[in-house]
Amino acid sequence: MSEAEAVTEKNVVGRLGFKDQDLIQEFGYDEDVDFDLRDGLEDLVGSELLTEEDHDVVDGVILWWRADDGDLVDALVDSITTLDDGGVVWVLTPKSGRDGYVPPADIEEAAPTAGLHVTTSPAVSSDWAATRLVARRKK
């Protein structure tokens, strides 16, 4: 990897808002995930991503989600059980035109039911779209 590519990858991973020592739990891992993005996240936080079976309190969640993965609301609820206050959930879905594409409206519809709301959708991968979800503010 060239120095320019490394800087670009660091900037992309930085868009997710994680920092050194953050604990990130990963859901929906499969052979089609963006391994460069995963590696960049692990390099940034200085540890491996936690699996779905881990029960540590985490700073953030990465949820790889495809159209045929089941019920998104259930997956979101499961993903926030160990999420620390102020933590974020990143839903990564295949981009339009790719197998497993999930329309953004599906995420926008599922998030409130799970107690979350959509805040941003930055570009982080050539094959995966990212949507940032946070807990709804209490009134």
Coordinates of N, CA and C in Angstrom, one line a residue:
M1 N 0.9 -1.2 0.0 CA 0.0 0.0 0.0 C 0.9 1.2 0.0
S2 N 0.6 2.2 -0.9 CA 1.4 3.4 -1.0 C 1.1 4.3 0.2
E3 N 1.9 5.3 0.5 CA 1.6 6.2 1.6 C 0.3 7.0 1.3
A4 N 0.1 7.4 0.0 CA -1.1 8.1 -0.3 C -2.4 7.2 -0.1
E5 N -2.3 5.9 -0.4 CA -3.4 5.0 -0.2 C -3.6 4.9 1.3
A6 N -2.6 4.8 2.1 CA -2.7 4.7 3.6 C -3.4 5.9 4.2
V7 N -3.0 7.1 3.7 CA -3.6 8.3 4.2 C -5.1 8.4 3.8
T8 N -5.4 8.0 2.6 CA -6.8 8.0 2.2 C -7.6 7.0 3.0
E9 N -7.1 5.8 3.2 CA -7.8 4.8 4.0 C -8.0 5.3 5.4
K10 N -7.0 5.9 6.0 CA -7.1 6.5 7.4 C -8.2 7.5 7.4
N11 N -8.3 8.4 6.4 CA -9.3 9.4 6.3 C -10.7 8.8 6.2
V12 N -10.9 7.7 5.4 CA -12.1 7.0 5.3 C -12.6 6.4 6.6
V13 N -11.7 5.7 7.3 CA -12.0 5.1 8.6 C -12.3 6.2 9.6
G14 N -11.6 7.3 9.5 CA -11.8 8.4 10.4 C -13.2 9.0 10.3
R15 N -13.8 8.9 9.2 CA -15.2 9.4 9.0 C -16.2 8.7 9.9
L16 N -15.8 7.5 10.4 CA -16.7 6.7 11.3 C -16.7 7.3 12.7
G17 N -15.7 8.1 13.0 CA -15.6 8.7 14.3 C -15.0 7.9 15.5
F18 N -14.5 6.8 15.2 CA -13.9 6.0 16.3 C -12.5 6.5 16.5
K19 N -11.9 6.1 17.7 CA -10.6 6.6 18.1 C -9.9 5.4 18.8
D20 N -8.6 5.6 19.0 CA -7.7 4.6 19.7 C -8.4 4.2 21.0
Q21 N -8.4 2.9 21.2 CA -8.9 2.2 22.4 C -10.4 2.0 22.4
D22 N -11.1 2.5 21.4 CA -12.6 2.2 21.4 C -12.8 0.7 21.2
L23 N -13.9 0.3 21.7 CA -14.3 -1.1 21.5 C -15.4 -1.1 20.5
I24 N -15.3 -1.9 19.4 CA -16.3 -2.0 18.4 C -16.7 -3.4 18.2
Q25 N -18.0 -3.6 18.3 CA -18.6 -4.9 18.1 C -19.1 -5.0 16.6
E26 N -18.9 -6.1 16.0 CA -19.3 -6.3 14.6 C -20.4 -7.4 14.5
F27 N -21.4 -7.1 13.8 CA -22.5 -8.0 13.5 C -22.6 -8.2 12.0
G28 N -23.1 -9.4 11.6 CA -23.3 -9.6 10.1 C -22.1 -9.9 9.3
Y29 N -21.0 -10.2 10.0 CA -19.7 -10.6 9.3 C -20.0 -11.7 8.4
D30 N -19.4 -11.6 7.1 CA -19.5 -12.7 6.2 C -18.3 -12.5 5.2
E31 N -18.2 -13.3 4.2 CA -17.0 -13.3 3.3 C -17.1 -12.1 2.3
D32 N -18.3 -11.4 2.3 CA -18.4 -10.3 1.4 C -18.1 -8.9 2.0
V33 N -17.7 -8.8 3.3 CA -17.5 -7.6 3.9 C -16.3 -6.9 3.3
D34 N -16.1 -5.6 3.6 CA -15.0 -4.8 3.1 C -13.8 -5.0 4.1
F35 N -12.9 -5.9 3.7 CA -11.8 -6.3 4.6 C -10.8 -5.1 4.8
D36 N -10.7 -4.2 3.8 CA -9.8 -3.1 4.0 C -10.4 -2.1 5.0
L37 N -11.7 -1.9 5.0 CA -12.4 -1.1 6.0 C -12.2 -1.7 7.4
R38 N -12.4 -3.0 7.5 CA -12.3 -3.7 8.8 C -10.9 -3.6 9.3
D39 N -9.9 -3.8 8.4 CA -8.5 -3.7 8.9 C -8.2 -2.3 9.3
G40 N -8.7 -1.3 8.6 CA -8.5 0.1 9.0 C -9.0 0.4 10.3
L41 N -10.2 -0.1 10.6 CA -10.9 0.1 11.9 C -10.0 -0.6 13.0
E42 N -9.6 -1.8 12.8 CA -8.8 -2.5 13.8 C -7.5 -1.7 14.0
D43 N -6.8 -1.2 13.0 CA -5.6 -0.4 13.1 C -5.9 0.8 13.9
L44 N -7.0 1.5 13.7 CA -7.3 2.7 14.3 C -7.6 2.5 15.8
V45 N -8.3 1.5 16.2 CA -8.7 1.3 17.6 C -7.6 0.5 18.4
G46 N -6.7 -0.2 17.6 CA -5.7 -0.9 18.3 C -6.1 -2.3 18.8
S47 N -7.2 -2.8 18.3 CA -7.6 -4.1 18.7 C -8.5 -4.7 17.6
E48 N -8.8 -6.0 17.8 CA -9.7 -6.7 16.8 C -11.1 -6.3 17.2
L49 N -12.0 -6.3 16.2 CA -13.4 -6.1 16.4 C -14.0 -7.2 17.2
L50 N -14.9 -6.9 18.1 CA -15.5 -7.9 18.9 C -16.6 -8.6 18.1
T51 N -16.9 -9.8 18.4 CA -17.9 -10.6 17.7 C -19.2 -10.5 18.3
E52 N -20.2 -11.0 17.6 CA -21.6 -11.0 18.1 C -21.8 -11.7 19.4
E53 N -20.9 -12.6 19.7 CA -21.0 -13.4 21.0 C -20.4 -12.6 22.2
D54 N -19.6 -11.6 21.9 CA -19.0 -10.9 23.0 C -20.0 -10.1 23.8
H55 N -19.8 -9.8 25.1 CA -20.8 -9.1 25.9 C -20.2 -7.9 26.6
D56 N -19.0 -7.4 26.1 CA -18.4 -6.3 26.7 C -19.2 -5.0 26.3
V57 N -19.2 -4.0 27.1 CA -19.8 -2.7 26.8 C -19.0 -2.1 25.7
V58 N -19.6 -1.7 24.6 CA -18.8 -1.2 23.4 C -19.1 0.3 23.1
D59 N -18.2 0.9 22.5 CA -18.3 2.3 22.1 C -19.0 2.4 20.7
G60 N -19.1 1.4 20.0 CA -19.7 1.4 18.7 C -20.0 0.0 18.1
V61 N -20.9 0.0 17.1 CA -21.3 -1.2 16.5 C -21.1 -1.0 15.0
I62 N -20.6 -2.1 14.3 CA -20.6 -2.1 12.9 C -21.6 -3.3 12.5
L63 N -22.7 -3.0 11.8 CA -23.6 -4.0 11.4 C -23.6 -4.1 9.8
W64 N -23.1 -5.2 9.3 CA -23.1 -5.4 7.9 C -24.5 -6.0 7.6
W65 N -25.3 -5.4 6.7 CA -26.7 -5.8 6.5 C -27.0 -5.9 5.1
R66 N -27.6 -7.0 4.7 CA -28.0 -7.3 3.3 C -29.5 -7.5 3.2
A67 N -30.1 -7.3 2.1 CA -31.5 -7.4 1.9 C -32.2 -8.7 2.4
D68 N -31.4 -9.8 2.3 CA -32.0 -11.1 2.7 C -31.6 -11.5 4.1
D69 N -31.1 -10.6 4.9 CA -30.6 -11.0 6.2 C -31.7 -11.1 7.3
G70 N -32.9 -10.8 7.0 CA -34.0 -10.9 8.0 C -34.6 -9.6 8.4
D71 N -34.9 -9.5 9.7 CA -35.6 -8.3 10.2 C -34.6 -7.3 10.7
L72 N -34.5 -6.2 10.1 CA -33.5 -5.1 10.5 C -33.8 -4.6 11.8
V73 N -35.1 -4.4 12.2 CA -35.4 -3.9 13.6 C -34.8 -4.8 14.6
D74 N -35.0 -6.1 14.4 CA -34.5 -7.1 15.4 C -33.0 -7.0 15.5
A75 N -32.3 -6.9 14.3 CA -30.9 -6.9 14.3 C -30.4 -5.6 15.0
L76 N -31.1 -4.5 14.8 CA -30.7 -3.2 15.5 C -30.8 -3.3 17.0
V77 N -32.0 -3.9 17.4 CA -32.2 -4.1 18.8 C -31.1 -5.0 19.4
D78 N -30.8 -6.0 18.8 CA -29.7 -6.9 19.3 C -28.4 -6.2 19.3
S79 N -28.1 -5.4 18.3 CA -26.8 -4.7 18.3 C -26.6 -3.7 19.3
I80 N -27.7 -3.2 19.9 CA -27.5 -2.1 20.9 C -27.5 -2.6 22.4
T81 N -27.6 -3.9 22.6 CA -27.7 -4.4 23.9 C -26.5 -4.1 24.7
T82 N -25.3 -4.1 24.1 CA -24.1 -3.8 24.9 C -23.5 -2.4 24.5
L83 N -24.2 -1.6 23.8 CA -23.7 -0.3 23.4 C -23.8 0.7 24.5
D84 N -22.6 1.3 24.8 CA -22.5 2.3 25.8 C -23.3 3.6 25.5
D85 N -23.8 4.3 26.5 CA -24.4 5.6 26.3 C -23.6 6.5 25.4
G86 N -24.2 7.1 24.4 CA -23.4 7.9 23.5 C -22.7 7.1 22.3
G87 N -22.9 5.8 22.3 CA -22.3 5.0 21.3 C -23.0 5.1 20.0
V88 N -22.4 4.7 18.9 CA -23.0 4.8 17.6 C -23.1 3.4 16.9
V89 N -24.1 3.3 16.1 CA -24.3 2.1 15.3 C -24.1 2.5 13.8
W90 N -23.2 1.8 13.1 CA -23.0 2.0 11.7 C -23.6 0.8 11.0
V91 N -24.6 1.1 10.2 CA -25.2 0.1 9.3 C -24.6 0.2 8.0
L92 N -23.9 -0.9 7.6 CA -23.2 -1.0 6.3 C -24.0 -1.9 5.4
T93 N -24.5 -1.4 4.2 CA -25.3 -2.1 3.3 C -24.7 -2.1 1.9
P94 N -24.9 -3.1 1.1 CA -24.3 -3.1 -0.3 C -24.9 -1.8 -1.0
K95 N -24.0 -1.2 -1.8 CA -24.5 0.0 -2.6 C -25.5 -0.5 -3.6
S96 N -26.2 0.5 -4.1 CA -27.2 0.3 -5.2 C -26.6 -0.4 -6.4
G97 N -27.3 -1.4 -6.9 CA -26.8 -2.2 -8.0 C -26.0 -3.4 -7.6
R98 N -25.7 -3.6 -6.3 CA -25.0 -4.8 -5.9 C -25.9 -5.8 -5.2
D99 N -25.5 -7.0 -5.2 CA -26.3 -8.0 -4.5 C -26.6 -7.7 -3.1
G100 N -27.8 -7.8 -2.6 CA -28.1 -7.5 -1.2 C -28.4 -6.1 -0.9
Y101 N -28.6 -5.3 -2.0 CA -28.8 -3.8 -1.8 C -30.0 -3.6 -0.9
V102 N -29.9 -2.6 0.0 CA -30.9 -2.3 1.0 C -31.2 -0.8 0.7
P103 N -32.5 -0.4 0.4 CA -32.8 1.0 0.2 C -32.6 1.8 1.5
P104 N -32.1 3.0 1.4 CA -32.0 3.8 2.6 C -33.3 4.0 3.4
A105 N -34.4 4.0 2.7 CA -35.7 4.1 3.4 C -36.0 3.0 4.3
D106 N -35.4 1.8 4.0 CA -35.6 0.6 5.0 C -34.9 0.9 6.3
I107 N -33.7 1.5 6.2 CA -33.0 1.9 7.5 C -33.7 3.0 8.2
E108 N -34.1 4.0 7.5 CA -34.9 5.1 8.1 C -36.2 4.7 8.7
E109 N -36.8 3.6 8.2 CA -38.0 3.1 8.8 C -37.7 2.2 10.0
A110 N -36.7 1.5 10.0 CA -36.4 0.5 11.1 C -35.8 1.2 12.3
A111 N -35.0 2.2 12.1 CA -34.2 2.9 13.1 C -35.1 3.4 14.3
P112 N -36.2 4.1 14.0 CA -37.0 4.6 15.2 C -37.7 3.5 16.0
T113 N -38.0 2.4 15.3 CA -38.6 1.3 16.0 C -37.6 0.7 17.0
A114 N -36.4 0.8 16.7 CA -35.3 0.2 17.5 C -34.8 1.3 18.5
G115 N -35.4 2.5 18.5 CA -34.9 3.5 19.4 C -33.8 4.3 18.9
L116 N -33.5 4.3 17.6 CA -32.4 5.0 17.0 C -32.9 6.0 16.0
H117 N -32.0 6.9 15.6 CA -32.3 7.7 14.4 C -31.1 7.9 13.5
V118 N -31.3 8.1 12.3 CA -30.3 8.3 11.3 C -29.7 9.7 11.4
T119 N -28.4 9.8 11.4 CA -27.7 11.1 11.4 C -26.9 11.5 10.2
T120 N -26.2 10.5 9.6 CA -25.4 10.8 8.4 C -25.1 9.6 7.6
S121 N -24.7 9.8 6.4 CA -24.3 8.6 5.5 C -23.1 9.0 4.7
P122 N -21.9 8.9 5.3 CA -20.7 9.3 4.6 C -20.2 8.2 3.6
A123 N -19.4 8.5 2.7 CA -18.8 7.5 1.8 C -17.6 6.8 2.5
V124 N -17.7 5.5 2.7 CA -16.6 4.8 3.4 C -16.0 3.6 2.6
S125 N -16.7 3.2 1.6 CA -16.3 2.0 0.9 C -16.8 2.0 -0.6
S126 N -16.1 1.4 -1.5 CA -16.6 1.4 -2.8 C -17.8 0.5 -3.1
D127 N -18.0 -0.5 -2.2 CA -19.1 -1.5 -2.4 C -20.1 -1.4 -1.3
W128 N -19.9 -0.6 -0.2 CA -20.8 -0.6 0.9 C -21.2 0.8 1.3
A129 N -22.4 1.1 1.5 CA -22.9 2.4 2.0 C -23.0 2.3 3.5
A130 N -22.7 3.4 4.1 CA -22.7 3.5 5.6 C -23.7 4.5 6.1
T131 N -24.5 4.1 7.1 CA -25.5 4.9 7.7 C -25.2 5.0 9.2
R132 N -25.1 6.1 9.8 CA -24.8 6.3 11.2 C -26.1 6.5 12.0
L133 N -26.3 5.6 13.0 CA -27.5 5.7 13.8 C -27.0 6.0 15.3
V134 N -27.8 6.8 16.0 CA -27.6 7.1 17.4 C -28.9 6.9 18.1
A135 N -28.8 6.8 19.4 CA -30.0 6.7 20.3 C -30.8 8.0 20.2
R136 N -32.1 7.9 20.2 CA -32.9 9.1 20.1 C -32.7 9.9 21.5
R137 N -32.7 11.2 21.4 CA -32.6 12.0 22.6 C -33.9 11.9 23.4
K138 N -33.7 11.8 24.7 CA -34.9 11.8 25.6 C -35.3 13.3 25.8
K139 N -36.6 13.4 25.8 CA -37.2 14.8 25.9 C -37.5 15.1 27.3

